[in-house]
Coordinates of C-alpha atoms in Angstrom, one line a residue:
M199 CA 60.1 -6.6 -53.3
W200 CA 62.1 -5.0 -50.5
R201 CA 61.4 -5.9 -46.9
L202 CA 62.6 -4.2 -43.7
K203 CA 64.0 -6.6 -41.2
I204 CA 64.2 -5.4 -37.5
A205 CA 66.6 -6.7 -34.8
E206 CA 67.9 -9.6 -36.8
G207 CA 71.5 -10.8 -37.3
G208 CA 71.7 -13.0 -40.3
S209 CA 75.5 -13.3 -40.4
P210 CA 77.8 -15.3 -38.1
G211 CA 80.3 -12.5 -38.2
L212 CA 78.0 -9.9 -36.7
R213 CA 78.8 -8.9 -33.2
T214 CA 76.2 -7.5 -30.8
I215 CA 75.8 -6.7 -27.1
N216 CA 72.0 -6.8 -26.9
N217 CA 70.8 -9.3 -29.6
H218 CA 70.8 -6.7 -32.3
V219 CA 68.0 -4.6 -30.8
G220 CA 67.3 -1.6 -33.0
R221 CA 69.1 -3.0 -36.1
Q222 CA 67.4 -2.0 -39.4
V223 CA 68.2 -3.9 -42.6
W224 CA 66.5 -3.9 -45.9
E225 CA 66.5 -7.2 -47.8
F226 CA 65.3 -7.9 -51.3
D227 CA 63.0 -10.9 -51.8
P228 CA 62.1 -11.6 -55.4
N229 CA 59.1 -13.8 -54.4
L230 CA 57.6 -11.2 -52.0
G231 CA 54.6 -9.1 -53.0
S232 CA 51.4 -9.6 -54.9
P233 CA 50.9 -8.0 -58.3
E234 CA 48.7 -5.4 -56.6
E235 CA 51.4 -4.6 -54.0
L236 CA 54.2 -4.4 -56.6
A237 CA 52.0 -2.0 -58.7
E238 CA 51.5 0.2 -55.6
V239 CA 55.2 0.4 -55.1
E240 CA 55.8 1.4 -58.7
K241 CA 53.0 4.0 -58.4
A242 CA 54.8 5.5 -55.4
R243 CA 58.1 5.5 -57.2
Q244 CA 56.7 7.2 -60.3
A245 CA 54.9 9.8 -58.2
F246 CA 58.2 10.7 -56.5
R247 CA 59.9 10.9 -59.9
D248 CA 57.2 13.1 -61.3
H249 CA 57.5 15.6 -58.4
R250 CA 61.2 15.2 -57.5
F251 CA 62.1 18.9 -58.1
E252 CA 59.3 20.2 -55.8
Q253 CA 59.5 17.4 -53.2
K254 CA 63.0 16.4 -52.5
H255 CA 62.4 14.1 -49.5
S256 CA 60.7 10.7 -49.7
S257 CA 57.8 9.8 -47.4
D258 CA 59.0 6.3 -46.5
L259 CA 56.1 4.8 -48.4
L260 CA 57.8 1.4 -48.8
M261 CA 58.1 1.0 -45.0
R262 CA 54.6 2.3 -44.5
M263 CA 53.1 -0.2 -46.9
Q264 CA 54.9 -3.0 -45.2
F265 CA 53.9 -2.0 -41.7
A266 CA 50.3 -1.4 -42.7
K267 CA 50.2 -5.0 -43.7
E268 CA 52.1 -6.3 -40.6
N269 CA 50.5 -4.0 -38.0
P270 CA 46.9 -3.5 -39.3
A271 CA 44.8 -1.1 -37.2
E272 CA 41.2 -0.3 -37.8
L273 CA 40.7 3.4 -37.5
T274 CA 37.1 3.7 -36.5
L275 CA 37.3 7.1 -34.9
P276 CA 35.8 9.9 -37.0
Q277 CA 38.0 12.6 -38.6
L278 CA 36.7 15.7 -36.9
K279 CA 37.1 19.1 -38.6
V280 CA 36.5 22.5 -37.1
R281 CA 35.4 25.5 -39.1
D282 CA 37.0 28.8 -38.5
D283 CA 33.9 30.1 -36.7
E284 CA 33.7 27.1 -34.3
D285 CA 35.4 26.5 -30.9
V286 CA 37.8 23.7 -30.5
T287 CA 36.3 21.3 -28.0
E288 CA 38.0 18.8 -25.7
E289 CA 36.3 16.0 -27.7
V290 CA 37.8 17.2 -31.0
V291 CA 41.3 17.4 -29.5
T292 CA 41.1 14.0 -27.8
T293 CA 39.7 12.2 -30.8
T294 CA 42.3 13.7 -33.1
L295 CA 45.1 12.7 -30.7
R296 CA 43.8 9.2 -30.5
R297 CA 43.6 8.9 -34.3
A298 CA 47.2 10.2 -34.6
I299 CA 48.6 7.9 -31.9
I300 CA 46.8 4.8 -33.4
R301 CA 48.2 5.6 -36.8
H302 CA 51.7 6.2 -35.5
S303 CA 51.6 3.1 -33.4
T304 CA 51.3 1.0 -36.5
L305 CA 54.8 2.2 -37.6
Q306 CA 56.4 0.9 -34.4
A307 CA 58.8 -2.0 -34.8
H308 CA 58.4 -5.1 -32.7
D309 CA 61.5 -4.3 -30.7
G310 CA 59.9 -1.0 -29.6
H311 CA 61.5 1.7 -31.7
W312 CA 60.2 3.7 -34.6
P313 CA 62.3 3.1 -37.7
G314 CA 62.7 5.7 -40.5
D315 CA 64.8 7.3 -43.2
Y316 CA 67.8 9.3 -42.0
G317 CA 69.2 10.0 -45.5
G318 CA 69.9 13.3 -47.3
P319 CA 73.7 13.7 -47.9
L320 CA 74.6 12.7 -51.5
F321 CA 78.3 12.0 -50.9
L322 CA 77.8 8.9 -48.7
V323 CA 76.8 6.3 -51.4
P324 CA 79.8 7.3 -53.6
G325 CA 82.3 6.7 -50.8
L326 CA 80.8 3.2 -50.2
V327 CA 80.7 2.3 -53.9
I328 CA 84.3 3.5 -54.5
A329 CA 85.6 1.5 -51.5
L330 CA 83.8 -1.6 -52.6
H331 CA 85.0 -1.2 -56.1
V332 CA 88.7 -0.9 -55.3
T333 CA 88.5 -3.9 -52.9
G334 CA 86.8 -6.0 -55.5
A335 CA 83.8 -6.5 -53.3
L336 CA 81.2 -4.4 -55.1
N337 CA 79.2 -7.2 -56.8
T338 CA 79.6 -9.4 -53.7
V339 CA 78.2 -7.0 -51.2
L340 CA 75.7 -5.1 -53.3
S341 CA 73.3 -7.2 -55.3
S342 CA 72.0 -6.1 -58.7
Q343 CA 68.9 -4.9 -56.8
H344 CA 71.0 -2.8 -54.5
Q345 CA 72.9 -1.3 -57.4
H346 CA 69.7 -0.6 -59.3
E347 CA 68.2 1.2 -56.4
M348 CA 71.3 3.3 -55.8
C349 CA 71.2 4.4 -59.5
R350 CA 67.6 5.3 -59.1
Y351 CA 68.4 7.4 -56.0
L352 CA 71.1 9.4 -57.7
Y353 CA 69.0 10.0 -60.9
N354 CA 66.1 11.1 -58.7
H355 CA 68.2 13.7 -57.0
Q356 CA 70.0 15.2 -60.0
N357 CA 69.3 18.9 -60.2
K358 CA 67.7 20.6 -63.2
D359 CA 71.1 22.0 -64.2
G360 CA 72.5 18.5 -64.5
G361 CA 74.7 18.6 -61.4
W362 CA 74.2 17.0 -57.9
G363 CA 74.4 18.8 -54.6
L364 CA 76.2 18.0 -51.3
H365 CA 72.7 17.2 -50.0
I366 CA 69.4 16.3 -51.8
E367 CA 68.1 19.8 -51.1
G368 CA 71.3 21.6 -52.1
H369 CA 72.5 23.4 -55.2
S370 CA 74.9 21.6 -57.5
T371 CA 78.5 21.3 -56.4
M372 CA 81.6 19.8 -57.8
F373 CA 81.8 17.5 -54.8
G374 CA 78.3 16.1 -55.3
S375 CA 78.4 16.1 -59.1
A376 CA 81.7 14.4 -59.7
L377 CA 81.2 11.8 -57.1
S378 CA 77.6 11.0 -58.2
Y379 CA 78.7 10.8 -61.8
I380 CA 81.6 8.5 -61.0
T381 CA 79.3 6.3 -58.8
L382 CA 76.8 5.8 -61.6
R383 CA 79.6 4.8 -63.9
L384 CA 81.0 2.3 -61.4
L385 CA 77.5 0.9 -61.0
G386 CA 77.4 0.1 -64.7
E387 CA 75.8 3.2 -66.3
E388 CA 77.2 4.3 -69.7
A389 CA 78.7 7.7 -70.2
E390 CA 75.8 8.5 -72.6
G391 CA 73.1 6.7 -70.5
G392 CA 70.3 7.7 -68.3
D393 CA 68.3 9.4 -71.1
G394 CA 70.9 12.1 -71.3
A395 CA 71.3 12.5 -67.5
M396 CA 74.9 11.3 -67.6
R397 CA 75.8 13.6 -70.4
R398 CA 74.2 16.6 -68.6
G399 CA 76.1 15.6 -65.4
R400 CA 79.4 15.5 -67.2
R401 CA 78.7 18.8 -68.9
W402 CA 78.1 20.4 -65.5
I403 CA 81.4 19.1 -64.2
L404 CA 83.4 20.3 -67.3
D405 CA 81.6 23.6 -67.5
H406 CA 82.7 24.3 -63.9
G407 CA 86.4 23.6 -64.4
G408 CA 86.6 19.8 -64.2
A409 CA 87.2 17.5 -61.3
T410 CA 90.4 19.2 -60.1
F411 CA 88.0 21.8 -58.6
I412 CA 86.5 19.2 -56.3
T413 CA 86.9 19.6 -52.5
S414 CA 89.4 17.8 -50.3
W415 CA 87.2 14.8 -49.4
G416 CA 86.5 14.5 -53.1
K417 CA 90.2 14.7 -54.0
F418 CA 90.8 11.9 -51.5
W419 CA 88.2 9.6 -53.0
L420 CA 89.3 10.3 -56.6
S421 CA 92.9 9.5 -55.6
V422 CA 91.8 6.2 -54.1
L423 CA 90.0 5.4 -57.3
G424 CA 92.9 6.3 -59.5
V425 CA 91.4 9.2 -61.3
Y426 CA 93.3 11.9 -59.4
D427 CA 96.9 12.0 -58.4
W428 CA 97.9 11.9 -54.7
S429 CA 100.3 14.8 -55.3
G430 CA 97.2 17.0 -55.8
N431 CA 96.1 16.5 -52.2
N432 CA 97.1 18.6 -49.2
P433 CA 98.9 16.4 -46.7
L434 CA 97.0 14.2 -44.3
L435 CA 100.0 13.1 -42.2
P436 CA 99.6 10.0 -40.1
E437 CA 102.6 11.2 -38.2
M438 CA 100.3 13.7 -36.5
W439 CA 99.0 10.9 -34.3
M440 CA 102.5 10.4 -32.8
L441 CA 102.9 14.0 -31.6
P442 CA 102.7 14.7 -27.9
Y443 CA 99.0 15.2 -26.9
F444 CA 99.8 18.5 -25.1
L445 CA 100.2 20.2 -28.5
P446 CA 97.0 22.1 -29.3
F447 CA 96.9 20.8 -32.9
H448 CA 97.1 17.1 -32.0
P449 CA 94.4 15.3 -33.9
G450 CA 93.2 13.7 -30.7
R451 CA 91.9 17.1 -29.8
M452 CA 89.6 17.3 -32.7
W453 CA 85.9 16.9 -32.5
C454 CA 85.2 13.1 -32.5
H455 CA 83.5 13.0 -35.9
C456 CA 86.3 15.0 -37.4
R457 CA 89.2 13.0 -35.9
M458 CA 87.6 9.6 -36.7
V459 CA 87.4 10.6 -40.4
Y460 CA 90.9 12.1 -40.4
L461 CA 92.3 8.9 -38.8
P462 CA 91.6 6.4 -41.6
M463 CA 92.1 9.1 -44.2
S464 CA 95.7 9.7 -42.9
Y465 CA 96.4 6.0 -43.2
I466 CA 95.2 5.8 -46.8
Y467 CA 97.1 9.0 -47.6
G468 CA 100.3 7.6 -45.9
K469 CA 100.0 4.4 -48.0
R470 CA 99.2 6.4 -51.2
F471 CA 96.8 3.6 -51.9
V472 CA 95.3 3.5 -55.4
G473 CA 92.8 0.9 -56.7
P474 CA 93.3 -1.1 -59.9
I475 CA 93.6 0.9 -63.1
T476 CA 91.0 -0.6 -65.4
P477 CA 89.7 0.5 -68.8
L478 CA 86.8 2.2 -66.9
I479 CA 89.2 4.2 -64.7
L480 CA 91.2 5.3 -67.8
S481 CA 87.9 6.4 -69.4
L482 CA 86.9 8.4 -66.3
R483 CA 90.3 10.2 -66.5
N484 CA 89.2 11.4 -69.9
E485 CA 85.6 12.2 -68.9
L486 CA 86.3 14.3 -65.8
Y487 CA 88.8 16.9 -67.0
N488 CA 89.0 19.6 -69.7
L489 CA 92.7 18.7 -70.1
S490 CA 94.3 15.4 -70.9
Y491 CA 95.1 13.6 -67.7
D492 CA 98.9 13.7 -68.2
R493 CA 98.9 17.5 -68.6
I494 CA 97.1 18.4 -65.3
D495 CA 99.2 20.5 -62.9
W496 CA 98.6 18.6 -59.7
N497 CA 100.4 21.2 -57.6
L498 CA 97.9 23.9 -58.8
A499 CA 95.0 21.5 -58.3
R500 CA 95.9 21.0 -54.6
N501 CA 94.1 24.2 -53.6
Q502 CA 91.5 24.5 -56.4
C503 CA 87.9 24.5 -55.3
A504 CA 84.8 25.4 -57.3
K505 CA 83.0 28.5 -56.0
E506 CA 79.8 26.5 -55.6
D507 CA 81.6 24.3 -53.0
L508 CA 83.6 27.0 -51.2
Y509 CA 82.2 27.5 -47.7
Y510 CA 85.1 29.5 -46.4
P511 CA 88.4 30.3 -48.2
H512 CA 91.7 29.0 -46.9
P513 CA 93.5 31.7 -44.8
L514 CA 97.0 32.5 -46.0
L515 CA 98.5 30.9 -42.9
Q516 CA 96.8 27.7 -43.6
D517 CA 98.0 27.6 -47.2
I518 CA 101.6 28.3 -46.0
L519 CA 101.2 25.4 -43.6
W520 CA 99.9 23.0 -46.3
A521 CA 102.6 24.0 -48.8
S522 CA 105.4 23.6 -46.2
L523 CA 104.2 20.1 -45.3
H524 CA 103.7 19.2 -48.9
K525 CA 107.1 20.4 -50.2
L526 CA 109.3 19.8 -47.1
A527 CA 107.9 17.2 -44.8
E528 CA 106.4 14.7 -47.3
P529 CA 109.6 14.2 -49.4
I530 CA 111.4 13.3 -46.1
L531 CA 108.8 10.9 -44.9
L532 CA 108.6 9.1 -48.2
H533 CA 112.3 8.2 -48.3
W534 CA 114.6 6.4 -45.9
P535 CA 115.2 7.1 -43.0
G536 CA 112.0 9.2 -42.8
S537 CA 110.1 6.3 -44.3
K538 CA 110.7 4.3 -41.0
L539 CA 108.8 7.0 -39.1
R540 CA 106.0 6.8 -41.7
E541 CA 105.8 3.0 -41.2
K542 CA 105.5 3.4 -37.4
A543 CA 102.8 6.1 -37.9
L544 CA 100.8 3.8 -40.1
H545 CA 101.0 1.1 -37.5
T546 CA 99.8 3.5 -34.8
T547 CA 96.8 4.7 -36.9
M548 CA 95.8 1.1 -37.6
Q549 CA 95.8 0.4 -33.9
H550 CA 93.3 3.2 -33.4
I551 CA 91.2 2.2 -36.4
H552 CA 90.9 -1.4 -35.0
Y553 CA 89.9 0.0 -31.6
E554 CA 87.1 2.1 -33.1
D555 CA 85.9 -0.9 -35.2
E556 CA 85.8 -3.4 -32.3
N557 CA 84.1 -1.1 -29.9
T558 CA 81.3 -0.1 -32.3
R559 CA 80.8 -3.7 -33.5
Y560 CA 82.1 -2.5 -36.9
I561 CA 79.4 0.1 -37.2
C562 CA 81.8 3.0 -36.5
I563 CA 80.7 6.4 -35.3
G564 CA 79.4 7.4 -38.8
P565 CA 79.1 6.3 -42.4
V566 CA 82.2 8.2 -43.6
N567 CA 84.7 6.7 -41.2
K568 CA 82.9 3.3 -41.4
V569 CA 83.7 3.0 -45.1
I570 CA 87.3 4.3 -44.9
N571 CA 88.0 2.1 -41.9
M572 CA 86.8 -0.8 -43.9
L573 CA 89.1 0.2 -46.8
C574 CA 92.0 0.5 -44.3
C575 CA 91.5 -3.0 -43.0
W576 CA 91.5 -4.3 -46.6
V577 CA 94.7 -2.3 -47.5
E578 CA 96.4 -3.7 -44.4
D579 CA 95.3 -7.3 -45.2
P580 CA 92.7 -8.1 -47.9
N581 CA 92.0 -11.5 -46.2
S582 CA 91.8 -10.0 -42.7
E583 CA 89.0 -10.9 -40.3
A584 CA 88.5 -7.2 -39.7
F585 CA 87.6 -6.6 -43.3
K586 CA 85.2 -9.5 -43.3
L587 CA 83.5 -8.2 -40.1
H588 CA 83.0 -4.8 -41.7
L589 CA 81.0 -6.1 -44.7
P590 CA 77.7 -7.2 -43.0
R591 CA 77.5 -3.9 -41.2
I592 CA 77.3 -2.0 -44.4
Y593 CA 73.6 -2.9 -44.6
D594 CA 73.0 -1.2 -41.3
Y595 CA 73.5 2.1 -43.1
L596 CA 71.4 1.4 -46.2
W597 CA 67.8 2.5 -46.5
V598 CA 65.2 2.1 -49.2
A599 CA 62.3 4.4 -50.0
E600 CA 60.3 5.4 -53.0
D601 CA 63.2 7.5 -54.2
G602 CA 65.7 4.6 -54.2
M603 CA 68.5 3.4 -51.9
K604 CA 70.5 5.8 -49.9
M605 CA 73.2 5.6 -47.3
Q606 CA 72.1 7.2 -44.0
G607 CA 73.9 9.7 -42.0
Y608 CA 74.0 7.2 -39.1
N609 CA 72.8 3.6 -38.7
G610 CA 69.5 5.2 -37.8
I611 CA 68.1 7.6 -35.2
Q612 CA 66.2 5.1 -33.2
I613 CA 66.6 6.6 -29.7
W614 CA 65.9 10.1 -30.9
D615 CA 62.6 9.2 -32.6
T616 CA 61.5 6.8 -29.9
T617 CA 62.0 9.1 -26.9
F618 CA 60.2 12.0 -28.5
T619 CA 57.3 9.8 -29.6
V620 CA 57.0 8.5 -26.0
Q621 CA 57.1 12.0 -24.6
A622 CA 54.3 13.1 -27.0
I623 CA 52.1 10.2 -26.1
V624 CA 52.6 10.7 -22.3
A625 CA 51.8 14.4 -22.7
T626 CA 48.3 13.5 -24.1
N627 CA 47.3 11.8 -20.8
L628 CA 46.3 8.8 -22.9
S629 CA 49.1 6.6 -21.5
E630 CA 46.9 3.8 -20.1
E631 CA 45.1 3.5 -23.4
F632 CA 48.3 3.1 -25.4
G633 CA 50.2 1.2 -22.7
A634 CA 51.2 -1.6 -25.0
S635 CA 53.0 0.7 -27.4
L636 CA 54.7 2.6 -24.5
K637 CA 55.8 -0.7 -22.9
K638 CA 57.6 -1.8 -26.1
A639 CA 59.2 1.6 -26.4
H640 CA 60.2 1.5 -22.7
D641 CA 61.9 -1.8 -23.3
Y642 CA 63.8 -0.4 -26.3
I643 CA 65.0 2.6 -24.3
K644 CA 66.2 0.3 -21.4
N645 CA 67.9 -2.1 -23.9
T646 CA 69.8 0.7 -25.6
Q647 CA 71.4 2.4 -22.8
I648 CA 75.2 2.0 -22.8
L649 CA 76.2 -0.1 -19.8
E650 CA 80.0 -0.1 -20.0
D651 CA 82.8 2.1 -21.1
C652 CA 85.1 1.0 -23.8
P653 CA 88.0 -1.2 -22.5
G654 CA 91.5 0.0 -21.8
D655 CA 93.0 3.4 -21.1
L656 CA 90.5 5.8 -22.6
S657 CA 92.9 8.7 -22.7
F658 CA 95.3 6.6 -24.8
W659 CA 92.6 6.1 -27.4
Y660 CA 91.4 9.7 -27.1
R661 CA 87.9 8.5 -26.0
Q662 CA 85.4 9.7 -23.5
G663 CA 83.6 7.4 -21.2
S664 CA 80.1 6.4 -22.5
K665 CA 78.8 4.3 -19.6
G666 CA 75.2 5.4 -18.7
G667 CA 74.7 7.4 -21.9
W668 CA 72.4 6.7 -24.8
P669 CA 73.5 6.7 -28.4
L670 CA 71.6 8.2 -31.3
S671 CA 70.7 4.8 -32.6
T672 CA 71.6 1.4 -31.1
A673 CA 73.6 0.1 -28.2
D674 CA 75.9 -1.7 -30.6
H675 CA 76.9 1.7 -32.0
G676 CA 78.2 2.6 -28.5
W677 CA 79.0 6.3 -28.7
G678 CA 77.1 8.2 -26.0
V679 CA 75.5 11.5 -27.0
S680 CA 74.5 14.3 -24.6
D681 CA 71.1 15.2 -26.0
C682 CA 70.2 11.6 -26.7
T683 CA 71.1 10.8 -23.1
G684 CA 69.1 13.8 -21.8
E685 CA 66.0 12.6 -23.8
G686 CA 66.6 9.0 -22.7
L687 CA 66.8 10.0 -19.1
K688 CA 63.9 12.3 -19.3
T689 CA 61.7 9.7 -21.0
S690 CA 62.7 7.0 -18.4
L691 CA 61.7 9.3 -15.6
L692 CA 58.4 10.1 -17.2
L693 CA 57.6 6.4 -17.6
S694 CA 58.7 5.7 -14.0
Q695 CA 55.7 7.8 -12.9
I696 CA 53.2 5.4 -14.7
S697 CA 52.2 2.1 -13.3
P698 CA 54.6 -0.7 -14.1
E699 CA 51.6 -2.8 -15.0
I700 CA 51.1 -0.5 -18.0
V701 CA 54.6 0.4 -19.1
G702 CA 56.8 -2.1 -17.5
E703 CA 59.3 -1.8 -14.7
P704 CA 61.2 1.5 -14.4
L705 CA 64.8 1.9 -15.2
D706 CA 67.0 0.8 -12.3
A707 CA 68.1 3.7 -10.0
K708 CA 71.8 2.8 -10.6
R709 CA 71.4 3.3 -14.3
I710 CA 69.8 6.6 -13.7
Y711 CA 72.8 7.7 -11.7
D712 CA 75.1 6.4 -14.5
A713 CA 73.2 8.6 -17.0
V714 CA 73.6 11.7 -14.8
N715 CA 77.3 10.9 -14.3
F716 CA 77.8 10.6 -18.0
L717 CA 76.2 14.0 -18.6
L718 CA 78.2 15.6 -15.9
S719 CA 81.4 14.0 -17.2
I720 CA 81.1 15.7 -20.6
T721 CA 80.1 19.2 -19.4
N722 CA 82.3 21.9 -20.8
K723 CA 84.1 24.4 -18.6
D724 CA 81.6 27.1 -19.6
G725 CA 78.8 25.0 -18.3
G726 CA 77.4 24.0 -21.7
F727 CA 76.9 20.5 -23.0
P728 CA 78.7 19.3 -26.1
T729 CA 77.5 16.4 -28.2
F730 CA 79.9 13.5 -27.5
E731 CA 82.7 14.8 -25.3
P732 CA 84.1 18.0 -23.7
A733 CA 85.9 20.5 -25.9
R734 CA 89.6 19.5 -26.1
T735 CA 91.3 22.4 -27.7
Y736 CA 91.1 26.2 -27.6
A737 CA 89.0 28.9 -29.2
W738 CA 92.0 30.7 -30.6
M739 CA 92.9 27.6 -32.6
E740 CA 90.0 28.3 -35.0
V741 CA 90.7 32.1 -35.0
I742 CA 94.1 31.6 -36.6
S743 CA 93.0 28.4 -38.4
L744 CA 96.0 26.4 -37.3
N745 CA 93.6 23.5 -36.7
A746 CA 93.6 23.1 -40.4
F747 CA 92.7 19.5 -40.4
S748 CA 89.5 20.2 -38.4
L749 CA 88.6 23.2 -40.6
S750 CA 89.2 21.3 -43.8
L751 CA 87.1 18.3 -42.8
R752 CA 84.3 20.4 -41.4
S753 CA 83.9 22.5 -44.5
L754 CA 84.8 19.5 -46.9
H755 CA 87.5 21.8 -48.4

């Protein structure tokens, strides 16, 4: 049976700045759970399976079952109902609020935050599985239980037409379908398995043109795996990181999530890394295309994209740019003396990758660059300490619910959920009654504020100062976010107005000033607040689409 562990390390390689406060990791214990509890879990799983087309999201029933046992609360207050012809009295409102807070308090973790599922995107598990497969770490990192739950998750979110979407709620796309199908095959599913699900998935892929019509991120992952040729990718030049920063299309000017994905992608592209070609990979080459693999026109495939995936077509200027880089720049950079520049560019990108890894304790800003950064560390040196430090942080992103195991869009949204929950409780004027819960939450908020900037010259690393900010999740993650900081600051100020005997000592004044300074430091010139850092480029860049890298990554094409 699966068990959620909170604020625990468990590996000597894990790094932390606050004793892992906020960390959420699911662990399988074969000896855990009575027959009745195991039956209840299976009942929840079957109920989700039976209604998966009407109800796409899980209800975190596995976590709720665990917390109901660990944090039992006797709900003695009556459930009051009001008829349409009755007035809503203060007693009814107060009793209902008390019932809601009592029930919600049972879902609070011992370190003060409220854990929960932050899944949804279907392309995250495939990236992880492909990276672990090509590094040979799949069966070491993911137990048979992990792999079984991931298969369950993908089968549960297959659409009626046989395909998979970009997101569990989305229509079928080539990106979601090809990657999900490949993932199931890598996890041991047969091409004709899944009670016909695999056959229907493959049929969707072939009926929509085959895997050459996958989007750019998909082309990248398929190339890494060895089922798509690197020449069928538009260039992801690592040399871009060596350009002068004053150029408006320097990747350091991209939005942080965009550049932190482009960074390791450009390293892997520059290396033209391909995993081992096994019988399974050779079989996938036959399963994913309508043509035999050796007859595919990779130059044509570079700009192919299924209509189901196309958010915005490439402007002509962007296609001219891609073609020029592909046909003129790349041949020069792949051969001496241009290869010396490529070698230097790869060294530069790895410096930036290691900086991101070390300053997020190997969590990274998000799940996509986390997995590709890990792959880069292995490509650089399969026996490196960096690769080993990446592995235990994989579990920070994995979440189990009744629909299976998914990879979350972050390592959680602990601050987000905790601050809003506290604000809601305070707004009821029942703070004294629920002081114990508020005090734990207050401790979590104080323990999660970012106390120091990353080391070194931040401008050299294209980073914004984070001191005083709050992240979306944990302090170990380390990226300050404007709205999370606003909510963290607001909640801290609200709690400072309540007696310390009830909610604990207020946040130190200096740390309040640091939070304000962080917010002011990232304000845009127009007075608005961005997410992580001020805008670094110009509006006209998107108008003419010269910032092709940013556009391609944002739209996944």
